[in-house]
Amino acid sequence: MMKLLFSLLIFLTVYCNDSVRITKQETEKAKIDSLKTEIKSIADTSVCTGDYRCYSVGIGAKPCGGFWEYIVYSNSIEVVDFLAKIEDLNELEKAYNVKYSIQSDCFMAMPPSRIDCVDGKCTGVFSN
Protein backbone atom coordinates (compact mmCIF):
# COMPACT_ATOMS: atom_id res chain seq x y z
CA MET A 1 0.00 0.00 0.00
CA MET A 2 2.82 2.38 0.90
CA LYS A 3 4.49 1.69 -2.46
CA LEU A 4 1.26 2.55 -4.31
CA LEU A 5 0.86 5.76 -2.33
CA PHE A 6 4.47 6.74 -3.01
CA SER A 7 4.02 6.06 -6.75
CA LEU A 8 0.89 8.19 -6.80
CA LEU A 9 2.71 11.01 -5.02
CA ILE A 10 5.57 10.89 -7.56
CA PHE A 11 3.08 10.88 -10.46
CA LEU A 12 1.19 13.89 -9.10
CA THR A 13 4.41 15.82 -8.48
CA VAL A 14 5.63 15.25 -12.03
CA TYR A 15 2.21 15.90 -13.54
CA CYS A 16 1.72 19.16 -11.64
CA ASN A 17 5.19 20.42 -12.58
CA ASP A 18 4.55 19.67 -16.27
CA SER A 19 1.19 21.44 -16.13
CA VAL A 20 2.77 24.59 -14.72
CA ARG A 21 5.49 24.54 -17.36
CA ILE A 22 3.03 24.10 -20.21
CA THR A 23 0.86 26.91 -18.88
CA LYS A 24 3.87 29.23 -18.60
CA GLN A 25 5.01 28.34 -22.13
CA GLU A 26 1.52 28.92 -23.50
CA THR A 27 1.34 32.26 -21.69
CA GLU A 28 4.66 33.37 -23.18
CA LYS A 29 3.57 32.25 -26.66
CA ALA A 30 0.28 34.14 -26.30
CA LYS A 31 2.22 37.31 -25.41
CA ILE A 32 4.35 36.89 -28.56
CA ASP A 33 1.28 36.24 -30.72
CA SER A 34 -0.53 39.25 -29.25
CA LEU A 35 2.41 41.55 -29.95
CA LYS A 36 2.67 40.21 -33.51
CA THR A 37 -1.04 40.89 -34.05
CA GLU A 38 -0.64 44.42 -32.68
CA ILE A 39 2.31 45.08 -35.01
CA LYS A 40 0.40 43.85 -38.06
CA SER A 41 -2.60 45.99 -37.09
CA ILE A 42 -0.42 49.08 -36.87
CA ALA A 43 1.15 48.30 -40.25
CA ASP A 44 -2.34 47.86 -41.74
CA THR A 45 -3.28 51.40 -40.67
CA SER A 46 -0.42 52.94 -42.62
CA VAL A 47 -1.16 54.70 -45.90
CA CYS A 48 0.94 55.53 -48.91
CA THR A 49 -0.64 58.69 -50.19
CA GLY A 50 0.97 62.10 -50.49
CA ASP A 51 4.42 62.29 -48.96
CA TYR A 52 4.37 58.86 -47.31
CA ARG A 53 6.80 56.19 -48.48
CA CYS A 54 6.54 52.42 -48.16
CA TYR A 55 9.06 50.12 -46.46
CA SER A 56 9.32 46.48 -45.46
CA VAL A 57 10.60 44.96 -42.24
CA GLY A 58 11.21 41.41 -41.06
CA ILE A 59 9.24 40.25 -38.03
CA GLY A 60 9.50 37.27 -35.73
CA ALA A 61 12.53 35.13 -34.99
CA LYS A 62 12.86 31.68 -36.51
CA PRO A 63 14.79 29.14 -34.43
CA CYS A 64 17.20 28.61 -37.35
CA GLY A 65 17.72 32.35 -37.66
CA GLY A 66 16.10 34.99 -39.77
CA PHE A 67 12.55 36.27 -39.76
CA TRP A 68 9.26 34.42 -40.06
CA GLU A 69 7.97 36.96 -42.56
CA TYR A 70 8.21 40.48 -43.90
CA ILE A 71 5.46 43.05 -43.59
CA VAL A 72 5.07 46.38 -45.34
CA TYR A 73 4.24 49.73 -43.80
CA SER A 74 4.61 53.41 -44.55
CA ASN A 75 6.04 56.30 -42.63
CA SER A 76 2.50 57.58 -42.00
CA ILE A 77 2.63 55.77 -38.64
CA GLU A 78 4.82 56.40 -35.59
CA VAL A 79 7.78 54.56 -37.11
CA VAL A 80 10.12 54.73 -34.09
CA ASP A 81 7.53 53.15 -31.77
CA PHE A 82 6.55 50.63 -34.45
CA LEU A 83 10.13 49.48 -35.00
CA ALA A 84 10.70 49.31 -31.22
CA LYS A 85 7.70 46.94 -30.94
CA ILE A 86 9.20 44.78 -33.70
CA GLU A 87 12.55 44.71 -31.90
CA ASP A 88 10.77 43.66 -28.69
CA LEU A 89 8.87 40.95 -30.55
CA ASN A 90 12.00 39.58 -32.18
CA GLU A 91 13.91 39.48 -28.88
CA LEU A 92 11.00 37.87 -27.02
CA GLU A 93 10.68 35.18 -29.68
CA LYS A 94 14.44 34.51 -29.76
CA ALA A 95 14.44 33.99 -26.00
CA TYR A 96 11.31 31.82 -26.22
CA ASN A 97 12.90 29.65 -28.90
CA VAL A 98 15.99 29.04 -26.79
CA LYS A 99 14.12 28.56 -23.51
CA TYR A 100 11.75 25.93 -24.92
CA SER A 101 14.08 24.40 -27.57
CA ILE A 102 11.67 25.37 -30.35
CA GLN A 103 12.42 24.01 -33.81
CA SER A 104 11.24 24.98 -37.27
CA ASP A 105 12.15 24.64 -40.88
CA CYS A 106 15.20 26.62 -41.92
CA PHE A 107 13.49 28.21 -44.93
CA MET A 108 14.56 31.84 -45.18
CA ALA A 109 11.75 34.34 -45.63
CA MET A 110 12.63 36.89 -48.27
CA PRO A 111 11.71 40.56 -48.31
CA PRO A 112 9.37 41.74 -51.05
CA SER A 113 11.09 42.27 -54.38
CA ARG A 114 9.21 45.56 -54.62
CA ILE A 115 6.52 47.48 -52.77
CA ASP A 116 3.66 49.09 -54.65
CA CYS A 117 1.11 51.60 -53.45
CA VAL A 118 -2.28 50.08 -54.30
CA ASP A 119 -5.42 52.01 -53.38
CA GLY A 120 -3.49 53.99 -50.76
CA LYS A 121 -2.02 50.89 -49.06
CA CYS A 122 1.53 49.58 -49.23
CA THR A 123 1.54 46.19 -50.90
CA GLY A 124 4.54 43.86 -51.02
CA VAL A 125 5.21 42.01 -54.26
CA PHE A 126 7.06 38.77 -53.70
CA SER A 127 8.84 37.04 -56.58
CA ASN A 128 9.36 33.28 -56.60
GROMACS .gro file of N, CA and C in nm:
model
  384
    1MET      N    1   0.082  -0.119   0.000
    1MET     CA    2   0.000   0.000   0.000
    1MET      C    3   0.087   0.126   0.000
    2MET      N    4   0.191   0.124   0.080
    2MET     CA    5   0.282   0.238   0.090
    2MET      C    6   0.350   0.263  -0.045
    3LYS      N    7   0.384   0.157  -0.115
    3LYS     CA    8   0.449   0.169  -0.246
    3LYS      C    9   0.353   0.235  -0.347
    4LEU      N   10   0.227   0.197  -0.343
    4LEU     CA   11   0.126   0.255  -0.431
    4LEU      C   12   0.107   0.403  -0.400
    5LEU      N   13   0.101   0.437  -0.275
    5LEU     CA   14   0.086   0.576  -0.233
    5LEU      C   15   0.207   0.659  -0.275
    6PHE      N   16   0.324   0.605  -0.260
    6PHE     CA   17   0.447   0.674  -0.301
    6PHE      C   18   0.448   0.696  -0.452
    7SER      N   19   0.408   0.594  -0.529
    7SER     CA   20   0.402   0.606  -0.675
    7SER      C   21   0.303   0.713  -0.717
    8LEU      N   22   0.189   0.718  -0.650
    8LEU     CA   23   0.089   0.819  -0.680
    8LEU      C   24   0.142   0.959  -0.649
    9LEU      N   25   0.212   0.973  -0.540
    9LEU     CA   26   0.271   1.101  -0.502
    9LEU      C   27   0.373   1.148  -0.606
   10ILE      N   28   0.457   1.057  -0.652
   10ILE     CA   29   0.557   1.089  -0.756
   10ILE      C   30   0.486   1.132  -0.884
   11PHE      N   31   0.383   1.056  -0.925
   11PHE     CA   32   0.308   1.088  -1.046
   11PHE      C   33   0.248   1.229  -1.037
   12LEU      N   34   0.183   1.258  -0.925
   12LEU     CA   35   0.119   1.389  -0.910
   12LEU      C   36   0.221   1.502  -0.910
   13THR      N   37   0.335   1.480  -0.850
   13THR     CA   38   0.441   1.582  -0.848
   13THR      C   39   0.489   1.611  -0.989
   14VAL      N   40   0.517   1.508  -1.065
   14VAL     CA   41   0.563   1.525  -1.203
   14VAL      C   42   0.454   1.587  -1.288
   15TYR      N   43   0.333   1.538  -1.276
   15TYR     CA   44   0.221   1.590  -1.354
   15TYR      C   45   0.197   1.738  -1.325
   16CYS      N   46   0.196   1.776  -1.201
   16CYS     CA   47   0.172   1.916  -1.164
   16CYS      C   48   0.283   2.006  -1.216
   17ASN      N   49   0.407   1.963  -1.207
   17ASN     CA   50   0.519   2.042  -1.258
   17ASN      C   51   0.508   2.061  -1.408
   18ASP      N   52   0.472   1.956  -1.483
   18ASP     CA   53   0.455   1.967  -1.627
   18ASP      C   54   0.341   2.062  -1.662
   19SER      N   55   0.233   2.057  -1.587
   19SER     CA   56   0.119   2.144  -1.613
   19SER      C   57   0.156   2.290  -1.596
   20VAL      N   58   0.234   2.322  -1.495
   20VAL     CA   59   0.277   2.459  -1.472
   20VAL      C   60   0.367   2.504  -1.586
   21ARG      N   61   0.459   2.419  -1.629
   21ARG     CA   62   0.549   2.454  -1.736
   21ARG      C   63   0.474   2.478  -1.866
   22ILE      N   64   0.380   2.394  -1.898
   22ILE     CA   65   0.303   2.410  -2.021
   22ILE      C   66   0.224   2.541  -2.014
   23THR      N   67   0.162   2.568  -1.904
   23THR     CA   68   0.086   2.691  -1.888
   23THR      C   69   0.176   2.814  -1.905
   24LYS      N   70   0.293   2.811  -1.847
   24LYS     CA   71   0.387   2.923  -1.860
   24LYS      C   72   0.431   2.939  -2.005
   25GLN      N   73   0.460   2.828  -2.072
   25GLN     CA   74   0.501   2.834  -2.213
   25GLN      C   75   0.387   2.890  -2.298
   26GLU      N   76   0.267   2.843  -2.273
   26GLU     CA   77   0.152   2.892  -2.350
   26GLU      C   78   0.128   3.041  -2.325
   27THR      N   79   0.150   3.085  -2.203
   27THR     CA   80   0.134   3.226  -2.169
   27THR      C   81   0.237   3.311  -2.243
   28GLU      N   82   0.361   3.264  -2.247
   28GLU     CA   83   0.466   3.337  -2.318
   28GLU      C   84   0.437   3.340  -2.467
   29LYS      N   85   0.389   3.230  -2.523
   29LYS     CA   86   0.357   3.225  -2.666
   29LYS      C   87   0.241   3.319  -2.697
   30ALA      N   88   0.142   3.324  -2.610
   30ALA     CA   89   0.028   3.414  -2.630
   30ALA      C   90   0.074   3.560  -2.630
   31LYS      N   91   0.169   3.594  -2.545
   31LYS     CA   92   0.222   3.731  -2.541
   31LYS      C   93   0.291   3.764  -2.674
   32ILE      N   94   0.368   3.670  -2.727
   32ILE     CA   95   0.435   3.689  -2.856
   32ILE      C   96   0.332   3.706  -2.967
   33ASP      N   97   0.232   3.618  -2.969
   33ASP     CA   98   0.128   3.624  -3.072
   33ASP      C   99   0.049   3.755  -3.064
   34SER      N  100   0.021   3.800  -2.944
   34SER     CA  101  -0.053   3.925  -2.925
   34SER      C  102   0.027   4.044  -2.977
   35LEU      N  103   0.155   4.046  -2.947
   35LEU     CA  104   0.241   4.155  -2.995
   35LEU      C  105   0.252   4.153  -3.147
   36LYS      N  106   0.261   4.033  -3.204
   36LYS     CA  107   0.267   4.021  -3.351
   36LYS      C  108   0.138   4.072  -3.414
   37THR      N  109   0.025   4.040  -3.355
   37THR     CA  110  -0.104   4.089  -3.405
   37THR      C  111  -0.111   4.240  -3.397
   38GLU      N  112  -0.065   4.297  -3.285
   38GLU     CA  113  -0.064   4.442  -3.268
   38GLU      C  114   0.023   4.509  -3.375
   39ILE      N  115   0.140   4.453  -3.401
   39ILE     CA  116   0.231   4.508  -3.501
   39ILE      C  117   0.168   4.506  -3.640
   40LYS      N  118   0.105   4.394  -3.674
   40LYS     CA  119   0.040   4.385  -3.806
   40LYS      C  120  -0.077   4.483  -3.817
   41SER      N  121  -0.149   4.503  -3.708
   41SER     CA  122  -0.260   4.599  -3.709
   41SER      C  123  -0.210   4.741  -3.732
   42ILE      N  124  -0.100   4.775  -3.667
   42ILE     CA  125  -0.042   4.908  -3.687
   42ILE      C  126   0.002   4.924  -3.832
   43ALA      N  127   0.070   4.824  -3.886
   43ALA     CA  128   0.115   4.830  -4.025
   43ALA      C  129  -0.004   4.846  -4.120
   44ASP      N  130  -0.114   4.778  -4.089
   44ASP     CA  131  -0.234   4.786  -4.174
   44ASP      C  132  -0.297   4.925  -4.174
   45THR      N  133  -0.270   5.004  -4.071
   45THR     CA  134  -0.328   5.140  -4.067
   45THR      C  135  -0.246   5.239  -4.148
   46SER      N  136  -0.127   5.199  -4.189
   46SER     CA  137  -0.042   5.294  -4.262
   46SER      C  138  -0.096   5.315  -4.403
   47VAL      N  139  -0.070   5.433  -4.455
   47VAL     CA  140  -0.116   5.470  -4.590
   47VAL      C  141   0.003   5.517  -4.673
   48CYS      N  142  -0.015   5.510  -4.803
   48CYS     CA  143   0.094   5.553  -4.891
   48CYS      C  144   0.045   5.659  -4.990
   49THR      N  145  -0.020   5.758  -4.936
   49THR     CA  146  -0.064   5.869  -5.019
   49THR      C  147   0.020   5.992  -4.985
   50GLY      N  148   0.023   6.086  -5.075
   50GLY     CA  149   0.097   6.210  -5.049
   50GLY      C  150   0.245   6.186  -5.032
   51ASP      N  151   0.298   6.235  -4.921
   51ASP     CA  152   0.442   6.229  -4.896
   51ASP      C  153   0.489   6.101  -4.827
   52TYR      N  154   0.400   6.007  -4.804
   52TYR     CA  155   0.437   5.886  -4.731
   52TYR      C  156   0.499   5.782  -4.822
   53ARG      N  157   0.608   5.722  -4.773
   53ARG     CA  158   0.680   5.619  -4.848
   53ARG      C  159   0.660   5.484  -4.783
   54CYS      N  160   0.672   5.379  -4.863
   54CYS     CA  161   0.654   5.242  -4.816
   54CYS      C  162   0.789   5.176  -4.787
   55TYR      N  163   0.787   5.087  -4.688
   55TYR     CA  164   0.906   5.012  -4.646
   55TYR      C  165   0.863   4.870  -4.610
   56SER      N  166   0.961   4.783  -4.597
   56SER     CA  167   0.932   4.648  -4.546
   56SER      C  168   1.025   4.621  -4.429
   57VAL      N  169   0.981   4.531  -4.341
   57VAL     CA  170   1.060   4.496  -4.224
   57VAL      C  171   1.031   4.350  -4.190
   58GLY      N  172   1.136   4.279  -4.148
   58GLY     CA  173   1.121   4.141  -4.106
   58GLY      C  174   1.068   4.135  -3.963
   59ILE      N  175   0.976   4.040  -3.939
   59ILE     CA  176   0.924   4.025  -3.803
   59ILE      C  177   0.930   3.878  -3.760
   60GLY      N  178   0.942   3.861  -3.630
   60GLY     CA  179   0.950   3.727  -3.573
   60GLY      C  180   1.094   3.677  -3.577
   61ALA      N  181   1.119   3.571  -3.503
   61ALA     CA  182   1.253   3.513  -3.499
   61ALA      C  183   1.241   3.362  -3.516
   62LYS      N  184   1.288   3.313  -3.629
   62LYS     CA  185   1.286   3.168  -3.651
   62LYS      C  186   1.397   3.103  -3.570
   63PRO      N  187   1.375   2.984  -3.520
   63PRO     CA  188   1.479   2.914  -3.443
   63PRO      C  189   1.610   2.895  -3.520
   64CYS      N  190   1.600   2.878  -3.652
   64CYS     CA  191   1.720   2.861  -3.735
   64CYS      C  192   1.787   2.994  -3.767
   65GLY      N  193   1.721   3.102  -3.733
   65GLY     CA  194   1.772   3.235  -3.766
   65GLY      C  195   1.685   3.299  -3.872
   66GLY      N  196   1.690   3.426  -3.880
   66GLY     CA  197   1.610   3.499  -3.977
   66GLY      C  198   1.471   3.528  -3.925
   67PHE      N  199   1.391   3.586  -4.012
   67PHE     CA  200   1.255   3.627  -3.976
   67PHE      C  201   1.153   3.526  -4.024
   68TRP      N  202   1.037   3.526  -3.961
   68TRP     CA  203   0.926   3.442  -4.006
   68TRP      C  204   0.865   3.500  -4.134
   69GLU      N  205   0.860   3.633  -4.141
   69GLU     CA  206   0.797   3.696  -4.256
   69GLU      C  207   0.838   3.843  -4.263
   70TYR      N  208   0.802   3.904  -4.373
   70TYR     CA  209   0.821   4.048  -4.390
   70TYR      C  210   0.684   4.112  -4.405
   71ILE      N  211   0.669   4.229  -4.342
   71ILE     CA  212   0.546   4.305  -4.359
   71ILE      C  213   0.582   4.442  -4.416
   72VAL      N  214   0.485   4.505  -4.476
   72VAL     CA  215   0.507   4.638  -4.534
   72VAL      C  216   0.430   4.742  -4.453
   73TYR      N  217   0.483   4.862  -4.453
   73TYR     CA  218   0.424   4.973  -4.380
   73TYR      C  219   0.473   5.102  -4.445
   74SER      N  220   0.413   5.212  -4.406
   74SER     CA  221   0.461   5.341  -4.455
   74SER      C  222   0.499   5.429  -4.337
   75ASN      N  223   0.564   5.538  -4.369
   75ASN     CA  224   0.604   5.630  -4.263
   75ASN      C  225   0.490   5.723  -4.222
   76SER      N  226   0.366   5.684  -4.249
   76SER     CA  227   0.250   5.758  -4.200
   76SER      C  228   0.217   5.721  -4.055
   77ILE      N  229   0.283   5.619  -4.003
   77ILE     CA  230   0.263   5.577  -3.864
   77ILE      C  231   0.379   5.627  -3.778
   78GLU      N  232   0.371   5.606  -3.649
   78GLU     CA  233   0.482   5.640  -3.559
   78GLU      C  234   0.590   5.534  -3.577
   79VAL      N  235   0.681   5.556  -3.669
   79VAL     CA  236   0.778   5.456  -3.711
   79VAL      C  237   0.871   5.413  -3.597
   80VAL      N  238   0.918   5.506  -3.517
   80VAL     CA  239   1.012   5.473  -3.409
   80VAL      C  240   0.947   5.375  -3.311
   81ASP      N  241   0.824   5.405  -3.268
   81ASP     CA  242   0.753   5.315  -3.177
   81ASP      C  243   0.725   5.180  -3.242
   82PHE      N  244   0.685   5.185  -3.367
   82PHE     CA  245   0.655   5.063  -3.445
   82PHE      C  246   0.777   4.972  -3.452
   83LEU      N  247   0.891   5.029  -3.488
   83LEU     CA  248   1.013   4.948  -3.500
   83LEU      C  249   1.061   4.898  -3.363
   84ALA      N  250   1.035   4.976  -3.258
   84ALA     CA  251   1.070   4.931  -3.122
   84ALA      C  252   0.985   4.809  -3.083
   85LYS      N  253   0.857   4.809  -3.120
   85LYS     CA  254   0.770   4.694  -3.094
   85LYS      C  255   0.822   4.570  -3.169
   86ILE      N  256   0.867   4.590  -3.291
   86ILE     CA  257   0.920   4.478  -3.370
   86ILE      C  258   1.047   4.424  -3.305
   87GLU      N  259   1.132   4.514  -3.259
   87GLU     CA  260   1.255   4.471  -3.190
   87GLU      C  261   1.221   4.391  -3.064
   88ASP      N  262   1.122   4.439  -2.988
   88ASP     CA  263   1.077   4.366  -2.869
   88ASP      C  264   1.025   4.228  -2.906
   89LEU      N  265   0.942   4.223  -3.009
   89LEU     CA  266   0.887   4.095  -3.055
   89LEU      C  267   0.999   3.998  -3.092
   90ASN      N  268   1.092   4.045  -3.172
   90ASN     CA  269   1.200   3.958  -3.218
   90ASN      C  270   1.285   3.906  -3.102
   91GLU      N  271   1.313   3.991  -3.004
   91GLU     CA  272   1.391   3.948  -2.888
   91GLU      C  273   1.313   3.851  -2.801
   92LEU      N  274   1.184   3.878  -2.781
   92LEU     CA  275   1.100   3.787  -2.702
   92LEU      C  276   1.096   3.648  -2.767
   93GLU      N  277   1.079   3.647  -2.899
   93GLU     CA  278   1.068   3.518  -2.968
   93GLU      C  279   1.201   3.444  -2.970
   94LYS      N  280   1.312   3.516  -2.984
   94LYS     CA  281   1.444   3.451  -2.976
   94LYS      C  282   1.462   3.383  -2.842
   95ALA      N  283   1.431   3.454  -2.735
   95ALA     CA  284   1.444   3.399  -2.600
   95ALA      C  285   1.350   3.280  -2.580
   96TYR      N  286   1.229   3.291  -2.630
   96TYR     CA  287   1.131   3.182  -2.622
   96TYR      C  288   1.183   3.058  -2.693
   97ASN      N  289   1.238   3.077  -2.812
   97ASN     CA  290   1.290   2.965  -2.890
   97ASN      C  291   1.400   2.891  -2.816
   98VAL      N  292   1.489   2.965  -2.753
   98VAL     CA  293   1.599   2.904  -2.679
   98VAL      C  294   1.547   2.836  -2.553
   99LYS      N  295   1.464   2.907  -2.478
   99LYS     CA  296   1.412   2.856  -2.351
   99LYS      C  297   1.338   2.724  -2.367
  100TYR      N  298   1.259   2.712  -2.474
  100TYR     CA  299   1.175   2.593  -2.492
  100TYR      C  300   1.225   2.501  -2.604
  101SER      N  301   1.347   2.524  -2.652
  101SER     CA  302   1.408   2.440  -2.757
  101SER      C  303   1.314   2.425  -2.878
  102ILE      N  304   1.261   2.537  -2.923
  102ILE     CA  305   1.167   2.537  -3.035
  102ILE      C  306   1.244   2.508  -3.164
  103GLN      N  307   1.182   2.433  -3.252
  103GLN     CA  308   1.242   2.401  -3.381
  103GLN      C  309   1.148   2.444  -3.493
  104SER      N  310   1.205   2.464  -3.610
  104SER     CA  311   1.124   2.498  -3.727
  104SER      C  312   1.203   2.459  -3.851
  105ASP      N  313   1.140   2.481  -3.965
  105ASP     CA  314   1.215   2.464  -4.088
  105ASP      C  315   1.318   2.576  -4.097
  106CYS      N  316   1.416   2.559  -4.180
  106CYS     CA  317   1.520   2.662  -4.192
  106CYS      C  318   1.502   2.743  -4.321
  107PHE      N  319   1.381   2.742  -4.374
  107PHE     CA  320   1.349   2.821  -4.493
  107PHE      C  321   1.364   2.968  -4.458
  108MET      N  322   1.434   3.041  -4.541
  108MET     CA  323   1.456   3.184  -4.518
  108MET      C  324   1.346   3.266  -4.586
  109ALA      N  325   1.274   3.342  -4.507
  109ALA     CA  326   1.175   3.434  -4.563
  109ALA      C  327   1.250   3.546  -4.635
  110MET      N  328   1.199   3.584  -4.748
  110MET     CA  329   1.263   3.689  -4.827
  110MET      C  330   1.179   3.816  -4.823
  111PRO      N  331   1.246   3.930  -4.826
  111PRO     CA  332   1.171   4.056  -4.831
  111PRO      C  333   1.101   4.069  -4.966
  112PRO      N  334   1.003   4.156  -4.975
  112PRO     CA  335   0.937   4.174  -5.105
  112PRO      C  336   1.037   4.226  -5.208
  113SER      N  337   1.020   4.180  -5.331
  113SER     CA  338   1.109   4.227  -5.438
  113SER      C  339   1.080   4.373  -5.473
  114ARG      N  340   0.957   4.415  -5.447
  114ARG     CA  341   0.921   4.556  -5.462
  114ARG      C  342   0.797   4.582  -5.379
  115ILE      N  343   0.771   4.709  -5.352
  115ILE     CA  344   0.652   4.748  -5.277
  115ILE      C  345   0.576   4.850  -5.360
  116ASP      N  346   0.451   4.819  -5.387
  116ASP     CA  347   0.366   4.909  -5.465
  116ASP      C  348   0.264   4.975  -5.374
  117CYS      N  349   0.220   5.092  -5.415
  117CYS     CA  350   0.111   5.160  -5.345
  117CYS      C  351  -0.016   5.130  -5.423
  118VAL      N  352  -0.104   5.049  -5.363
  118VAL     CA  353  -0.228   5.008  -5.430
  118VAL      C  354  -0.346   5.058  -5.347
  119ASP      N  355  -0.425   5.144  -5.407
  119ASP     CA  356  -0.542   5.201  -5.338
  119ASP      C  357  -0.505   5.262  -5.202
  120GLY      N  358  -0.391   5.331  -5.197
  120GLY     CA  359  -0.349   5.399  -5.076
  120GLY      C  360  -0.286   5.310  -4.970
  121LYS      N  361  -0.262   5.182  -5.002
  121LYS     CA  362  -0.202   5.089  -4.906
  121LYS      C  363  -0.073   5.032  -4.965
  122CYS      N  364   0.027   5.019  -4.881
  122CYS     CA  365   0.153   4.958  -4.923
  122CYS      C  366   0.130   4.809  -4.943
  123THR      N  367   0.175   4.759  -5.057
  123THR     CA  368   0.154   4.619  -5.090
  123THR      C  369   0.286   4.558  -5.135
  124GLY      N  370   0.331   4.454  -5.065
  124GLY     CA  371   0.454   4.386  -5.102
  124GLY      C  372   0.431   4.291  -5.218
  125VAL      N  373   0.524   4.293  -5.313
  125VAL     CA  374   0.521   4.201  -5.426
  125VAL      C  375   0.637   4.106  -5.407
  126PHE      N  376   0.604   3.978  -5.395
  126PHE     CA  377   0.706   3.877  -5.370
  126PHE      C  378   0.726   3.794  -5.495
  127SER      N  379   0.851   3.785  -5.541
  127SER     CA  380   0.884   3.704  -5.658
  127SER      C  381   0.926   3.566  -5.615
  128ASN      N  382   0.893   3.466  -5.692
  128ASN     CA  383   0.936   3.328  -5.660
  128ASN      C  384   1.069   3.299  -5.720
   0.00000   0.00000   0.00000
